[in-house]
Amino acid sequence: MYLNQKDGWIEVICGPMFAGKTEELLRRVKRLEYAKKNIVVFKPLIDDRYSDNEVVSHNNNRTKSVNITETIQIFDYIDSKTDVVVIDEIQFLDEEAVLICEYLASQGIRVIVSGLDKDFRGEPFSFMPDLLAMAEYVTKLTAICVLCGKPATRTQRIVNGKPARYIDPIVLIGAEESYEARCRSCHKVYRKPKPYKNRIKNK
Ligand code: TTP
Ligand code: MG
């Protein structure tokens, strides 16, 4: 170990909606602020639910953030003094995010990101599997299933009171749809293909 060595790494906080991913991200940011680290927080512009230049959790905790539409813009806001790069809702960025997180970590930067591991269909969310594979540390949070109270690992999308259709768009932040945390058995997707249906004998 060298003196003054600057170690970089990637940590990912993932899970379904309502798991407290943003809350956990903000907790880590707060600790690093107390330690006087040089931190830059980013979020994709696509999510404008709360505020334009802040990351806000359900508990109303918040921190200043920079809106970006493309991952490459990160380089406009960091310099040699940056210790930590933080990105909330990373699943909405372009897939260059994986290479850029790798590069930042290789340059001694601590990269802390949070994002959905699965989309409303219960399938991997865009480049998240690659990012999870590259990360040194992964925290997979669960929520609570609104139907049965068991740990929820999935996000149920509901449109007009019914489970969303498999063919619906992955990215949807509008007024008609709503989301719930659900466990594997309570999670429903209208017309999701079931390739191995009835393949287990006597079940
Ligand atoms: P999140 O920050 O993951 O949701 P959250 O704030 O409830 O979770 P947490 O407390 O863990 O931070 O935001 C997810 C966003 O993604 C939300 O705006 C809805 C959207 N979304 C899609 O566009 N497509 C999908 O398939 C799913 C599951 C969510
Ligand atoms: Mg969140």
Short mmCIF file of C-alpha atoms and ligand atoms in Angstrom, two decimals:
data_model
loop_
_atom_site.label_atom_id
_atom_site.label_comp_id
_atom_site.label_asym_id
_atom_site.label_seq_id
_atom_site.Cartn_x
_atom_site.Cartn_y
_atom_site.Cartn_z
CA MET A 1 0.00 0.00 0.00
CA TYR A 2 1.41 3.36 -1.05
CA LEU A 3 1.16 6.45 1.13
CA ASN A 4 -1.50 8.89 -0.09
CA GLN A 5 -2.80 6.31 -2.50
CA LYS A 6 -6.16 7.35 -3.85
CA ASP A 7 -8.32 4.28 -4.13
CA GLY A 8 -11.26 4.34 -6.44
CA TRP A 9 -14.13 1.91 -6.62
CA ILE A 10 -17.77 1.53 -7.63
CA GLU A 11 -20.61 0.93 -5.18
CA VAL A 12 -24.14 0.30 -6.41
CA ILE A 13 -27.34 0.56 -4.39
CA CYS A 14 -30.13 -1.29 -6.21
CA GLY A 15 -33.57 -2.77 -5.66
CA PRO A 16 -37.19 -1.97 -6.52
CA MET A 17 -38.98 1.34 -6.00
CA PHE A 18 -39.84 2.25 -2.38
CA ALA A 19 -36.79 0.38 -1.08
CA GLY A 20 -35.04 3.53 0.17
CA LYS A 21 -32.27 3.59 -2.45
CA THR A 22 -32.17 7.39 -2.61
CA GLU A 23 -32.30 7.57 1.20
CA GLU A 24 -29.27 5.23 1.44
CA LEU A 25 -27.45 7.23 -1.24
CA LEU A 26 -28.04 10.45 0.72
CA ARG A 27 -26.87 8.82 3.95
CA ARG A 28 -23.56 7.99 2.28
CA VAL A 29 -23.30 11.50 0.85
CA LYS A 30 -23.89 13.06 4.32
CA ARG A 31 -21.13 10.99 5.91
CA LEU A 32 -18.70 12.05 3.19
CA GLU A 33 -19.72 15.69 3.61
CA TYR A 34 -18.85 15.49 7.32
CA ALA A 35 -15.48 14.11 6.23
CA LYS A 36 -15.03 17.21 3.99
CA LYS A 37 -14.79 15.15 0.81
CA ASN A 38 -15.17 16.80 -2.53
CA ILE A 39 -18.45 15.34 -3.83
CA VAL A 40 -20.43 15.93 -7.02
CA VAL A 41 -23.97 14.53 -7.21
CA PHE A 42 -25.67 13.91 -10.56
CA LYS A 43 -29.11 12.83 -11.65
CA PRO A 44 -30.62 12.19 -15.09
CA LEU A 45 -32.87 15.03 -16.16
CA ILE A 46 -35.66 12.59 -17.09
CA ASP A 47 -36.88 12.39 -13.51
CA ASP A 48 -38.38 15.78 -12.65
CA ARG A 49 -40.80 14.52 -9.99
CA TYR A 50 -39.48 16.70 -7.19
CA SER A 51 -36.89 19.29 -7.91
CA ASP A 52 -34.63 20.35 -10.73
CA ASN A 53 -31.28 20.58 -9.00
CA GLU A 54 -31.69 18.38 -5.96
CA VAL A 55 -31.84 14.69 -5.19
CA VAL A 56 -34.78 14.22 -2.81
CA SER A 57 -35.76 11.04 -0.97
CA HIS A 58 -39.26 10.02 0.16
CA ASN A 59 -38.25 11.24 3.63
CA ASN A 60 -37.60 14.66 2.17
CA ASN A 61 -33.86 14.44 2.75
CA ARG A 62 -32.06 16.26 -0.03
CA THR A 63 -28.74 17.31 -1.52
CA LYS A 64 -27.75 19.59 -4.39
CA SER A 65 -27.30 17.84 -7.70
CA VAL A 66 -26.40 18.50 -11.30
CA ASN A 67 -28.90 17.46 -13.97
CA ILE A 68 -27.43 15.61 -16.91
CA THR A 69 -29.00 14.17 -20.04
CA GLU A 70 -25.90 12.24 -21.18
CA THR A 71 -23.36 10.51 -18.96
CA ILE A 72 -20.43 12.14 -20.78
CA GLN A 73 -21.49 15.52 -19.29
CA ILE A 74 -20.08 14.34 -15.94
CA PHE A 75 -16.64 15.38 -17.16
CA ASP A 76 -17.79 19.03 -17.39
CA TYR A 77 -18.41 19.13 -13.63
CA ILE A 78 -15.47 17.25 -12.09
CA ASP A 79 -11.74 17.92 -11.81
CA SER A 80 -8.61 16.55 -10.18
CA LYS A 81 -9.94 17.55 -6.74
CA THR A 82 -13.11 15.45 -7.02
CA ASP A 83 -13.09 12.59 -4.49
CA VAL A 84 -16.59 11.20 -4.97
CA VAL A 85 -19.04 11.02 -7.89
CA VAL A 86 -22.64 10.18 -6.97
CA ILE A 87 -25.47 9.34 -9.39
CA ASP A 88 -29.09 8.69 -8.42
CA GLU A 89 -31.47 6.78 -10.75
CA ILE A 90 -28.54 5.80 -12.95
CA GLN A 91 -30.74 3.35 -14.91
CA PHE A 92 -32.10 6.32 -16.89
CA LEU A 93 -28.68 7.29 -18.29
CA ASP A 94 -27.18 5.92 -21.51
CA GLU A 95 -25.14 2.74 -21.36
CA GLU A 96 -21.85 4.66 -21.60
CA ALA A 97 -22.46 5.09 -17.86
CA VAL A 98 -20.79 1.71 -17.24
CA LEU A 99 -17.55 2.64 -19.02
CA ILE A 100 -17.49 6.09 -17.45
CA CYS A 101 -17.99 4.73 -13.91
CA GLU A 102 -15.15 2.29 -14.60
CA TYR A 103 -12.89 5.08 -15.80
CA LEU A 104 -13.69 7.32 -12.82
CA ALA A 105 -12.95 4.47 -10.38
CA SER A 106 -9.66 3.77 -12.17
CA GLN A 107 -8.74 7.44 -11.61
CA GLY A 108 -9.11 7.07 -7.84
CA ILE A 109 -12.66 8.37 -7.58
CA ARG A 110 -15.22 6.71 -5.31
CA VAL A 111 -18.32 6.19 -7.44
CA ILE A 112 -21.61 5.74 -5.58
CA VAL A 113 -24.70 5.11 -7.69
CA SER A 114 -28.25 3.97 -7.12
CA GLY A 115 -30.75 2.53 -9.55
CA LEU A 116 -33.50 0.04 -10.26
CA ASP A 117 -32.10 -3.41 -10.95
CA LYS A 118 -35.37 -4.51 -12.61
CA ASP A 119 -37.98 -2.78 -14.74
CA PHE A 120 -41.76 -3.09 -14.24
CA ARG A 121 -41.70 -6.37 -16.19
CA GLY A 122 -39.39 -7.87 -13.60
CA GLU A 123 -36.53 -8.01 -16.12
CA PRO A 124 -33.04 -6.48 -15.82
CA PHE A 125 -33.13 -2.70 -16.31
CA SER A 126 -31.00 -1.75 -19.34
CA PHE A 127 -27.24 -1.74 -18.52
CA MET A 128 -27.70 -2.37 -14.78
CA PRO A 129 -26.49 -6.00 -14.97
CA ASP A 130 -23.16 -4.82 -16.45
CA LEU A 131 -22.77 -2.16 -13.80
CA LEU A 132 -23.55 -4.64 -11.03
CA ALA A 133 -20.94 -7.00 -12.45
CA MET A 134 -18.26 -4.30 -12.53
CA ALA A 135 -19.00 -2.87 -9.07
CA GLU A 136 -16.81 -3.67 -6.06
CA TYR A 137 -19.76 -3.31 -3.68
CA VAL A 138 -23.44 -4.00 -4.28
CA THR A 139 -26.23 -3.27 -1.81
CA LYS A 140 -29.49 -4.85 -2.87
CA LEU A 141 -32.34 -3.32 -0.89
CA THR A 142 -35.87 -4.66 -0.61
CA ALA A 143 -39.15 -2.85 -0.04
CA ILE A 144 -42.29 -4.32 1.54
CA CYS A 145 -44.90 -5.99 -0.65
CA VAL A 146 -48.09 -3.91 -0.44
CA LEU A 147 -50.24 -7.04 -0.89
CA CYS A 148 -48.71 -9.64 1.43
CA GLY A 149 -46.17 -7.77 3.56
CA LYS A 150 -43.23 -9.99 2.56
CA PRO A 151 -39.96 -8.48 1.30
CA ALA A 152 -40.54 -6.89 -2.11
CA THR A 153 -37.94 -7.25 -4.85
CA ARG A 154 -40.06 -6.00 -7.75
CA THR A 155 -41.93 -2.92 -8.90
CA GLN A 156 -45.56 -3.32 -9.96
CA ARG A 157 -46.72 -0.81 -12.56
CA ILE A 158 -50.46 -0.19 -12.53
CA VAL A 159 -52.26 1.56 -15.39
CA ASN A 160 -55.97 2.42 -15.04
CA GLY A 161 -56.22 0.14 -12.03
CA LYS A 162 -54.77 -2.91 -13.85
CA PRO A 163 -51.28 -4.48 -14.10
CA ALA A 164 -49.32 -2.89 -16.96
CA ARG A 165 -48.88 -4.85 -20.18
CA TYR A 166 -45.60 -6.56 -21.01
CA ILE A 167 -45.34 -4.56 -24.25
CA ASP A 168 -45.66 -1.18 -22.52
CA PRO A 169 -42.62 1.17 -22.65
CA ILE A 170 -39.96 0.65 -20.00
CA VAL A 171 -39.45 4.32 -19.26
CA LEU A 172 -42.67 5.93 -18.14
CA ILE A 173 -42.97 8.76 -15.66
CA GLY A 174 -46.41 10.14 -16.20
CA ALA A 175 -49.72 10.75 -14.55
CA GLU A 176 -51.75 7.67 -15.57
CA GLU A 177 -49.50 4.97 -14.15
CA SER A 178 -48.70 4.26 -10.55
CA TYR A 179 -46.17 1.98 -8.92
CA GLU A 180 -46.18 -0.41 -5.96
CA ALA A 181 -43.54 -2.57 -4.35
CA ARG A 182 -44.37 -6.29 -4.66
CA CYS A 183 -42.78 -9.66 -3.95
CA ARG A 184 -42.13 -12.25 -6.67
CA SER A 185 -45.49 -14.00 -6.25
CA CYS A 186 -47.68 -10.87 -6.02
CA HIS A 187 -45.95 -9.15 -8.99
CA LYS A 188 -48.13 -9.27 -12.13
CA VAL A 189 -47.42 -8.35 -15.75
CA TYR A 190 -50.22 -8.64 -18.29
CA ARG A 191 -49.23 -11.11 -21.05
CA LYS A 192 -45.69 -11.72 -19.85
CA PRO A 193 -44.34 -14.76 -21.77
CA LYS A 194 -44.11 -17.90 -19.60
CA PRO A 195 -41.74 -20.20 -21.53
CA TYR A 196 -41.65 -23.05 -18.99
CA LYS A 197 -45.33 -23.13 -18.07
CA ASN A 198 -46.40 -26.56 -16.69
CA ARG A 199 -42.89 -28.01 -17.15
CA ILE A 200 -42.65 -29.27 -13.56
CA LYS A 201 -44.44 -32.59 -13.21
CA ASN A 202 -47.48 -32.72 -10.91
CA LYS A 203 -47.28 -29.03 -9.96
P1 TTP B 1 -36.77 5.22 -7.81
O1 TTP B 1 -35.89 6.25 -7.19
O2 TTP B 1 -36.19 3.86 -8.05
O3 TTP B 1 -38.08 5.05 -6.94
P2 TTP B 1 -38.25 5.39 -5.41
O4 TTP B 1 -37.82 6.81 -5.17
O5 TTP B 1 -39.65 4.98 -5.05
O6 TTP B 1 -37.26 4.36 -4.76
P3 TTP B 1 -36.24 4.57 -3.57
O7 TTP B 1 -37.03 4.97 -2.36
O8 TTP B 1 -35.62 3.21 -3.44
O9 TTP B 1 -35.26 5.62 -4.01
O10 TTP B 1 -37.39 5.84 -9.15
C1 TTP B 1 -37.85 5.03 -10.15
C2 TTP B 1 -38.40 5.84 -11.29
O11 TTP B 1 -38.44 5.01 -12.43
C3 TTP B 1 -39.80 6.33 -11.10
O12 TTP B 1 -39.88 7.66 -11.59
C4 TTP B 1 -40.65 5.43 -11.98
C5 TTP B 1 -39.69 5.03 -13.05
N1 TTP B 1 -39.87 3.68 -13.62
C6 TTP B 1 -39.90 3.52 -15.00
O13 TTP B 1 -39.84 4.50 -15.74
N2 TTP B 1 -39.99 2.26 -15.52
C7 TTP B 1 -40.05 1.14 -14.75
O14 TTP B 1 -40.14 0.03 -15.30
C8 TTP B 1 -40.02 1.30 -13.32
C9 TTP B 1 -40.07 0.11 -12.43
C10 TTP B 1 -39.92 2.59 -12.80
MG MG B 2 -35.31 7.11 -5.47
#
